[in-house]
Amino acid sequence: MNAIIPIDVLIIGGGPAGLAAALAAKAAGADDILILERENELGGILRQCIHTGFGLHIFKEELTGPEYAARYISDVQAQNIPAQCDTMVIDITSDRLVTCVSAAHGLQQFQAGAIVLAMGCRERPRGALGIPGARCSGIYSAGTAQRFVNLEGYLPGRRVVILGSGDIGLIMARRLTFAGIKVEAVVELMPYSSGLKRNIVQCLDDFGIPLMLSHTVTAIHGKGRLTGVTISKVDADLKPIPGSELHLPCDTLLLSVGLIPENELSRNAGVDLDATTGGPVVDNRLQTSVPGIFACGNVLHVHDLVDHVSVEAAEAGRQAALAAASRHQDEPESAVTVRAGDGVRGIVPQRINSEALTTAPVKLMFRPSSVCRNAVLVVEADGVPVHRVKKRVLTPGEMVELSIKPDFFAAVKPVRELCISCENQ
Amino acid sequence: MMQRRAFGRHALGHLSHVQLFSDYPMITMKREITCISCPLGCSLEVSLADGQVVAVTGNECPRGVAYARQECVHPERMVTALIPIPGRTPPLSVRTERPIPKNRISDCLCAIAAARPTLPIRIGDVIIPDVVGVGVAVIATRDLL
């Protein structure tokens, strides 16, 4: 076994979050940075997202995923920030000892001054849905199919049904149609789609692909290979309605039913996780419950836009560089807890340093629990409403950003708990 | 849609009885579309005459009208596609440099499928200079060296 290698800032994952974090850490003065990446090249999930729509906020251009990634990768290379690909991190401890394996270097251990968790997320698999029926081949998550088509050069099938109307499923409906595959329908359990309107119009409506809202797959048929699925209408409690069954012949079923932050390593490190976001609990510096370990991107909470990931990750990288330089990694002396009230879920960050709250604006990110028109977001400090803001429309498919400003607290100081809720008018 | 449009003023303009009614707005068709300008996703009912938008209802803001004018008169889309390179993975990913008319997507995909680019290819390299005569290039979106 090799000697333990000391490193200032170690970044776990070379996708959009890891790349932006590395660049920001460098800009904040860290010199000794290393990116560890599981795949054989940098870029993360962007490598397989060959459709456009990336970079509208940061570059004011409509780029594809590989192009967006390439800009960050060339900056990382220009800054001489080392990245080790084909490397799987297998353990992180609470005192920041990182163990990884690779064919090139065997087993390695790094003692990091600060760590940025940027591992991204996974797709919810079939097992998480409990669909009864045959265990035949031909059932993939939408992202797996995307990888087959866009990176490996295989088609998953000839006749496809997609369960779930998340954006990856919608994007795949168009990609498969372009490849000459018949997409029979997109089936969505909820009465609304969690995908962007733009994707529903340009990926489904453009090609006449039906979007069946309030429907779900209730049986899977096939021996060896999938031969069809049974679709049922669901009631207001999302329970299948007997008698509404419809058989759809197909040889492929794609699942686009949600993403889960990939936090196995975070758990090993003793990082507290948030049951709603599935990611670490962090403070306004994006530091987790373990001092010196920061989190950003989809491992923290699932984002809609990569541009937002890059912005968030840059802050995590900057904070990690500062923490590594100062070795000042104490818990903030007094922290304000941020709580999600009615109509709101998954607020990040979950804690705010009391001092930070009264000196500069702090950005909160969250989602509404359901589609709200003419909504009012209410900020309460220890039960006292301190700010109200009107929103024309909020949907769970689009993350909300809310800036918490020091002047909200002119009348109420000091604050121990902030509560954000959403009122429907 | 194209058939109905043929009965517009231009097609029948030489007939005197049509000229009598030339001041009347001729609503030849109505279309329902979803506005994609914001998450609200208004359902718009668009009235078209002579292929031009004459009325939009269902929009909650002026962006709906602008979207309807674009989408019903000159709908355009970015096209992204893959070109398999024998013996190599991943396939080459490409896109149109700008959006192209929506009704040319299929032709554009055929042209891309017929392309046989030679390696090495750099991100941004032009693969087809003017795809299907719409004045837009198809460019590579990744390196394939």
Short mmCIF file of C-alpha atoms in Angstrom, two decimals, chain A residues 11-375:
data_model
loop_
_atom_site.label_atom_id
_atom_site.label_comp_id
_atom_site.label_asym_id
_atom_site.label_seq_id
_atom_site.Cartn_x
_atom_site.Cartn_y
_atom_site.Cartn_z
CA ILE A 11 -12.97 17.06 -5.25
CA ILE A 12 -15.04 13.87 -5.52
CA GLY A 13 -16.55 13.79 -9.02
CA GLY A 14 -15.54 15.45 -12.31
CA GLY A 15 -18.97 16.44 -13.59
CA PRO A 16 -20.25 20.02 -13.84
CA ALA A 17 -20.22 20.49 -10.04
CA GLY A 18 -16.71 19.13 -9.56
CA LEU A 19 -15.30 21.15 -12.46
CA ALA A 20 -16.80 24.45 -11.26
CA ALA A 21 -15.74 23.73 -7.67
CA ALA A 22 -12.16 23.04 -8.77
CA LEU A 23 -11.93 26.28 -10.77
CA ALA A 24 -13.34 28.34 -7.90
CA ALA A 25 -11.02 26.68 -5.36
CA LYS A 26 -8.09 27.59 -7.58
CA ALA A 27 -9.32 31.17 -7.95
CA ALA A 28 -9.66 31.40 -4.14
CA GLY A 29 -5.99 30.56 -3.73
CA ALA A 30 -5.85 26.79 -3.34
CA ASP A 31 -2.89 25.36 -5.22
CA ASP A 32 -2.99 21.71 -4.32
CA ILE A 33 -6.26 20.48 -5.83
CA LEU A 34 -7.20 17.08 -7.25
CA ILE A 35 -10.36 15.93 -8.99
CA LEU A 36 -11.22 12.22 -8.72
CA GLU A 37 -13.53 10.91 -11.47
CA ARG A 38 -15.05 7.44 -11.86
CA GLU A 39 -15.54 7.59 -15.65
CA ASN A 40 -12.76 7.59 -18.24
CA GLU A 41 -13.18 11.31 -18.99
CA LEU A 42 -14.37 14.47 -17.27
CA GLY A 43 -17.81 15.96 -17.86
CA GLY A 44 -20.14 13.72 -15.88
CA ILE A 45 -23.69 13.34 -17.12
CA LEU A 46 -23.21 16.24 -19.58
CA ARG A 47 -21.28 13.87 -21.84
CA GLN A 48 -24.47 12.03 -22.74
CA CYS A 49 -26.77 15.09 -22.81
CA ILE A 50 -26.22 15.88 -26.49
CA HIS A 51 -29.39 18.03 -26.72
CA THR A 52 -29.27 21.81 -26.42
CA GLY A 53 -30.50 24.06 -23.62
CA PHE A 54 -27.37 24.28 -21.47
CA GLY A 55 -25.55 27.50 -20.65
CA LEU A 56 -28.33 30.03 -21.30
CA HIS A 57 -27.63 31.72 -17.94
CA ILE A 58 -23.85 31.44 -17.70
CA PHE A 59 -22.74 31.72 -21.33
CA LYS A 60 -25.89 33.39 -22.77
CA GLU A 61 -25.79 30.73 -25.47
CA GLU A 62 -27.75 27.58 -26.09
CA LEU A 63 -25.12 24.83 -25.88
CA THR A 64 -25.26 21.05 -25.80
CA GLY A 65 -24.06 19.17 -22.72
CA PRO A 66 -20.68 18.14 -24.19
CA GLU A 67 -20.02 21.74 -25.30
CA TYR A 68 -20.89 23.13 -21.85
CA ALA A 69 -18.60 20.56 -20.21
CA ALA A 70 -15.80 21.25 -22.72
CA ARG A 71 -15.65 24.92 -21.69
CA TYR A 72 -15.10 23.99 -18.04
CA ILE A 73 -12.71 21.15 -18.89
CA SER A 74 -10.50 23.42 -20.99
CA ASP A 75 -10.46 25.99 -18.15
CA VAL A 76 -9.48 23.26 -15.68
CA GLN A 77 -6.69 22.16 -18.02
CA ALA A 78 -5.56 25.75 -18.59
CA GLN A 79 -5.32 26.18 -14.81
CA ASN A 80 -3.26 22.97 -14.58
CA ILE A 81 -5.70 21.46 -12.10
CA PRO A 82 -4.98 17.72 -12.05
CA ALA A 83 -7.79 15.22 -12.56
CA GLN A 84 -7.49 11.47 -12.11
CA CYS A 85 -10.09 9.60 -14.15
CA ASP A 86 -11.02 5.89 -14.04
CA THR A 87 -10.79 6.21 -10.27
CA MET A 88 -13.45 5.01 -7.86
CA VAL A 89 -13.57 6.52 -4.38
CA ILE A 90 -14.56 3.75 -1.99
CA ASP A 91 -14.42 5.49 1.38
CA ILE A 92 -14.36 8.91 3.02
CA THR A 93 -13.87 9.24 6.78
CA SER A 94 -15.04 12.07 9.03
CA ASP A 95 -11.40 13.20 9.43
CA ARG A 96 -11.16 13.49 5.64
CA LEU A 97 -9.13 10.41 4.79
CA VAL A 98 -10.20 9.40 1.27
CA THR A 99 -9.57 5.91 -0.11
CA CYS A 100 -9.84 5.19 -3.83
CA VAL A 101 -8.96 2.49 -6.34
CA SER A 102 -7.89 2.63 -9.97
CA ALA A 103 -6.22 0.32 -12.46
CA ALA A 104 -3.39 2.82 -12.95
CA HIS A 105 -2.54 3.52 -9.30
CA GLY A 106 -4.03 0.64 -7.36
CA LEU A 107 -5.23 1.57 -3.88
CA GLN A 108 -4.55 5.19 -2.91
CA GLN A 109 -5.27 7.21 0.21
CA PHE A 110 -5.48 10.99 0.42
CA GLN A 111 -5.54 13.12 3.56
CA ALA A 112 -7.51 16.19 2.45
CA GLY A 113 -7.57 19.63 4.03
CA ALA A 114 -11.08 20.05 2.62
CA ILE A 115 -13.33 17.84 0.51
CA VAL A 116 -15.99 18.86 -2.00
CA LEU A 117 -18.65 16.21 -2.52
CA ALA A 118 -19.73 16.44 -6.18
CA MET A 119 -20.87 12.90 -6.96
CA GLY A 120 -24.16 13.82 -8.60
CA CYS A 121 -27.24 11.64 -8.51
CA ARG A 122 -28.70 8.34 -9.68
CA GLU A 123 -32.02 7.49 -11.25
CA ARG A 124 -34.78 5.81 -9.26
CA PRO A 125 -34.81 2.20 -10.44
CA ARG A 126 -37.68 -0.18 -11.15
CA GLY A 127 -37.24 -1.74 -7.71
CA ALA A 128 -38.24 1.56 -6.07
CA LEU A 129 -41.60 1.54 -7.88
CA GLY A 130 -42.93 -1.91 -7.10
CA ILE A 131 -44.51 -2.52 -10.51
CA PRO A 132 -45.80 -6.10 -10.59
CA GLY A 133 -45.13 -8.35 -13.56
CA ALA A 134 -42.47 -10.25 -15.42
CA ARG A 135 -38.75 -9.76 -14.80
CA CYS A 136 -38.00 -9.63 -18.51
CA SER A 137 -35.33 -7.63 -20.35
CA GLY A 138 -36.13 -4.37 -22.09
CA ILE A 139 -36.70 -2.22 -18.98
CA TYR A 140 -34.22 0.60 -18.50
CA SER A 141 -34.00 3.89 -16.70
CA ALA A 142 -34.20 6.76 -19.20
CA GLY A 143 -30.63 7.84 -18.46
CA THR A 144 -29.32 4.33 -19.11
CA ALA A 145 -31.05 4.35 -22.49
CA GLN A 146 -29.58 7.81 -23.11
CA ARG A 147 -26.12 6.43 -22.39
CA PHE A 148 -26.70 3.46 -24.74
CA VAL A 149 -27.79 5.69 -27.60
CA ASN A 150 -25.57 8.74 -27.18
CA LEU A 151 -22.33 7.23 -25.88
CA GLU A 152 -22.29 3.50 -26.57
CA GLY A 153 -24.03 3.62 -29.95
CA TYR A 154 -26.83 1.09 -29.29
CA LEU A 155 -30.60 1.43 -29.60
CA PRO A 156 -32.51 0.03 -26.61
CA GLY A 157 -35.46 -1.28 -28.69
CA ARG A 158 -37.92 -0.55 -31.52
CA ARG A 159 -41.19 0.25 -29.78
CA VAL A 160 -41.00 2.18 -26.55
CA VAL A 161 -43.26 3.24 -23.67
CA ILE A 162 -41.89 5.79 -21.20
CA LEU A 163 -43.10 5.82 -17.59
CA GLY A 164 -42.67 9.19 -15.89
CA SER A 165 -42.52 12.56 -17.59
CA GLY A 166 -39.30 13.83 -16.07
CA ASP A 167 -37.10 15.79 -18.43
CA ILE A 168 -34.76 12.88 -19.21
CA GLY A 169 -37.74 10.78 -20.33
CA LEU A 170 -39.05 13.61 -22.53
CA ILE A 171 -35.63 14.23 -24.07
CA MET A 172 -35.31 10.50 -24.77
CA ALA A 173 -38.73 10.43 -26.44
CA ARG A 174 -37.38 12.90 -29.03
CA ARG A 175 -33.99 11.24 -29.35
CA LEU A 176 -35.55 7.82 -29.98
CA THR A 177 -38.04 9.32 -32.46
CA PHE A 178 -35.09 10.89 -34.30
CA ALA A 179 -33.48 7.43 -34.38
CA GLY A 180 -36.55 5.96 -36.08
CA ILE A 181 -38.02 4.31 -32.99
CA LYS A 182 -41.75 4.42 -32.27
CA VAL A 183 -42.51 6.02 -28.91
CA GLU A 184 -46.04 4.84 -28.09
CA ALA A 185 -46.74 7.06 -25.08
CA VAL A 186 -45.35 8.84 -22.07
CA VAL A 187 -47.28 7.74 -18.98
CA GLU A 188 -47.35 10.03 -15.92
CA LEU A 189 -48.80 9.12 -12.51
CA MET A 190 -49.40 12.73 -11.45
CA PRO A 191 -52.06 15.00 -12.99
CA TYR A 192 -49.22 17.25 -14.20
CA SER A 193 -45.79 16.67 -15.70
CA SER A 194 -42.65 17.33 -13.69
CA GLY A 195 -40.88 18.15 -16.98
CA LEU A 196 -40.34 21.61 -18.43
CA LYS A 197 -43.14 22.94 -20.67
CA ARG A 198 -40.56 23.51 -23.36
CA ASN A 199 -39.69 19.80 -23.37
CA ILE A 200 -43.34 18.72 -23.49
CA VAL A 201 -43.91 20.92 -26.54
CA GLN A 202 -40.66 20.21 -28.37
CA CYS A 203 -40.17 16.53 -27.45
CA LEU A 204 -43.75 15.20 -27.39
CA ASP A 205 -46.21 17.58 -29.10
CA ASP A 206 -43.90 18.09 -32.09
CA PHE A 207 -44.04 14.36 -32.84
CA GLY A 208 -47.60 13.62 -31.73
CA ILE A 209 -46.46 11.46 -28.81
CA PRO A 210 -49.34 11.16 -26.30
CA LEU A 211 -48.76 12.28 -22.70
CA MET A 212 -51.09 10.23 -20.52
CA LEU A 213 -51.46 12.13 -17.23
CA SER A 214 -52.94 10.38 -14.17
CA HIS A 215 -51.98 6.99 -15.61
CA THR A 216 -49.42 4.43 -14.55
CA VAL A 217 -47.99 1.08 -15.58
CA THR A 218 -49.74 -1.65 -13.56
CA ALA A 219 -48.34 -4.77 -15.21
CA ILE A 220 -45.31 -5.79 -17.24
CA HIS A 221 -45.62 -8.64 -19.74
CA GLY A 222 -42.98 -10.72 -21.45
CA LYS A 223 -40.92 -13.85 -21.18
CA GLY A 224 -37.30 -13.18 -21.97
CA ARG A 225 -38.03 -9.84 -23.67
CA LEU A 226 -40.74 -7.32 -22.83
CA THR A 227 -43.81 -7.70 -25.06
CA GLY A 228 -46.10 -5.06 -23.58
CA VAL A 229 -47.30 -3.15 -20.55
CA THR A 230 -50.69 -2.62 -18.95
CA ILE A 231 -51.58 1.03 -18.33
CA SER A 232 -54.26 2.03 -15.81
CA LYS A 233 -55.86 5.34 -14.97
CA VAL A 234 -55.35 6.44 -11.37
CA ASP A 235 -57.76 8.23 -9.00
CA ALA A 236 -57.09 11.33 -6.89
CA ASP A 237 -55.21 9.16 -4.35
CA LEU A 238 -52.99 7.87 -7.18
CA LYS A 239 -54.55 4.37 -6.85
CA PRO A 240 -55.19 2.47 -10.12
CA ILE A 241 -58.87 2.45 -11.13
CA PRO A 242 -60.07 -1.13 -11.83
CA GLY A 243 -61.55 -1.48 -15.29
CA SER A 244 -59.44 1.29 -16.82
CA GLU A 245 -56.69 -1.07 -18.00
CA LEU A 246 -55.23 -0.61 -21.45
CA HIS A 247 -52.67 -2.90 -23.06
CA LEU A 248 -49.80 -1.24 -24.93
CA PRO A 249 -47.56 -3.57 -26.93
CA CYS A 250 -43.89 -2.53 -26.73
CA ASP A 251 -40.44 -4.07 -26.49
CA THR A 252 -38.91 -1.40 -24.26
CA LEU A 253 -40.03 0.42 -21.13
CA LEU A 254 -38.04 3.45 -20.00
CA LEU A 255 -38.37 4.79 -16.46
CA SER A 256 -38.02 8.51 -15.88
CA VAL A 257 -39.33 8.62 -12.34
CA GLY A 258 -36.98 10.79 -10.37
CA LEU A 259 -33.40 11.23 -9.29
CA ILE A 260 -31.75 10.46 -5.97
CA PRO A 261 -28.54 12.17 -4.77
CA GLU A 262 -25.76 9.58 -4.55
CA ASN A 263 -24.65 9.78 -0.93
CA GLU A 264 -23.17 6.39 -0.02
CA LEU A 265 -19.76 8.03 0.51
CA SER A 266 -21.25 10.93 2.46
CA ARG A 267 -22.88 8.44 4.80
CA ASN A 268 -19.52 6.74 5.40
CA ALA A 269 -18.09 10.12 6.37
CA GLY A 270 -20.84 10.62 8.95
CA VAL A 271 -22.45 13.49 7.05
CA ASP A 272 -26.04 14.19 8.19
CA LEU A 273 -28.51 13.72 5.35
CA ASP A 274 -31.80 15.51 4.73
CA ALA A 275 -34.70 13.08 4.25
CA THR A 276 -36.45 15.42 1.79
CA THR A 277 -33.61 16.42 -0.54
CA GLY A 278 -31.77 13.10 -0.12
CA GLY A 279 -28.57 15.15 0.12
CA PRO A 280 -26.40 16.42 2.98
CA VAL A 281 -27.62 19.01 5.46
CA VAL A 282 -25.48 22.09 4.76
CA ASP A 283 -24.99 25.61 6.10
CA ASN A 284 -24.84 28.80 4.04
CA ARG A 285 -21.21 28.02 3.16
CA LEU A 286 -22.36 24.64 1.77
CA GLN A 287 -20.43 22.91 4.56
CA THR A 288 -21.96 19.62 5.72
CA SER A 289 -22.33 18.54 9.34
CA VAL A 290 -18.72 17.29 9.13
CA PRO A 291 -16.24 20.18 9.29
CA GLY A 292 -14.16 20.55 6.12
CA ILE A 293 -16.56 18.53 3.95
CA PHE A 294 -18.62 20.60 1.51
CA ALA A 295 -21.33 19.51 -0.95
CA CYS A 296 -22.70 20.92 -4.19
CA GLY A 297 -24.61 20.03 -7.34
CA ASN A 298 -26.95 17.08 -7.64
CA VAL A 299 -25.39 15.22 -4.71
CA LEU A 300 -26.70 18.06 -2.52
CA HIS A 301 -30.13 18.40 -4.12
CA VAL A 302 -31.35 17.64 -7.62
CA HIS A 303 -31.21 20.71 -9.87
CA ASP A 304 -33.14 21.52 -13.04
CA LEU A 305 -30.42 23.52 -14.77
CA VAL A 306 -26.70 22.86 -14.97
CA ASP A 307 -26.07 26.62 -14.87
CA HIS A 308 -27.38 26.63 -11.29
CA VAL A 309 -25.14 23.67 -10.43
CA SER A 310 -22.09 25.57 -11.67
CA VAL A 311 -22.93 28.64 -9.57
CA GLU A 312 -23.55 26.59 -6.43
CA ALA A 313 -20.44 24.46 -6.95
CA ALA A 314 -18.24 27.53 -7.40
CA GLU A 315 -19.32 28.69 -3.94
CA ALA A 316 -18.58 25.26 -2.44
CA GLY A 317 -15.15 25.23 -4.10
CA ARG A 318 -14.35 28.71 -2.83
CA GLN A 319 -15.41 27.84 0.71
CA ALA A 320 -13.43 24.59 0.60
CA ALA A 321 -10.30 26.52 -0.45
CA LEU A 322 -10.77 28.98 2.43
CA ALA A 323 -11.35 26.16 4.91
CA ALA A 324 -8.27 24.27 3.70
CA ALA A 325 -6.13 27.40 3.95
CA SER A 326 -7.23 28.51 7.41
CA ARG A 327 -7.82 25.09 8.95
CA HIS A 328 -10.60 26.97 10.68
CA GLN A 329 -13.28 24.38 10.46
CA ASP A 330 -15.29 24.88 13.61
CA GLU A 331 -19.03 24.67 13.59
CA PRO A 332 -20.57 28.11 13.34
CA GLU A 333 -21.12 29.31 16.92
CA SER A 334 -24.78 30.02 16.49
CA ALA A 335 -26.76 28.79 13.54
CA VAL A 336 -30.27 29.62 12.44
CA THR A 337 -32.31 26.58 11.44
CA VAL A 338 -34.26 26.86 8.19
CA ARG A 339 -37.54 24.97 8.20
CA ALA A 340 -39.90 24.19 5.32
CA GLY A 341 -43.43 25.25 6.20
CA ASP A 342 -46.68 24.46 4.38
CA GLY A 343 -46.43 24.11 0.63
CA VAL A 344 -42.63 24.10 0.54
CA ARG A 345 -40.12 21.23 0.48
CA GLY A 346 -36.41 20.56 0.33
CA ILE A 347 -34.89 23.87 1.43
CA VAL A 348 -31.11 24.26 0.96
CA PRO A 349 -29.19 25.39 2.99
CA GLN A 350 -30.80 23.98 6.11
CA ARG A 351 -28.68 26.10 8.49
CA ILE A 352 -27.46 29.69 8.26
CA ASN A 353 -24.73 31.25 10.36
CA SER A 354 -26.45 33.93 12.49
CA GLU A 355 -23.81 36.47 11.62
CA ALA A 356 -24.07 35.78 7.88
CA LEU A 357 -27.83 36.27 8.08
CA THR A 358 -27.50 39.84 9.34
CA THR A 359 -24.59 40.92 7.14
CA ALA A 360 -25.31 39.79 3.57
CA PRO A 361 -28.14 38.25 1.55
CA VAL A 362 -28.36 34.47 1.77
CA LYS A 363 -29.85 32.52 -1.13
CA LEU A 364 -32.32 29.75 -0.30
CA MET A 365 -33.38 27.13 -2.84
CA PHE A 366 -36.46 24.91 -2.58
CA ARG A 367 -39.46 23.55 -4.46
CA PRO A 368 -43.17 24.06 -3.93
CA SER A 369 -45.08 20.90 -2.90
CA SER A 370 -47.55 21.32 -5.75
CA VAL A 371 -48.39 23.62 -8.66
CA CYS A 372 -49.36 27.03 -7.20
CA ARG A 373 -50.79 29.94 -9.16
CA ASN A 374 -50.67 33.43 -7.66
CA ALA A 375 -48.70 32.12 -4.72
#
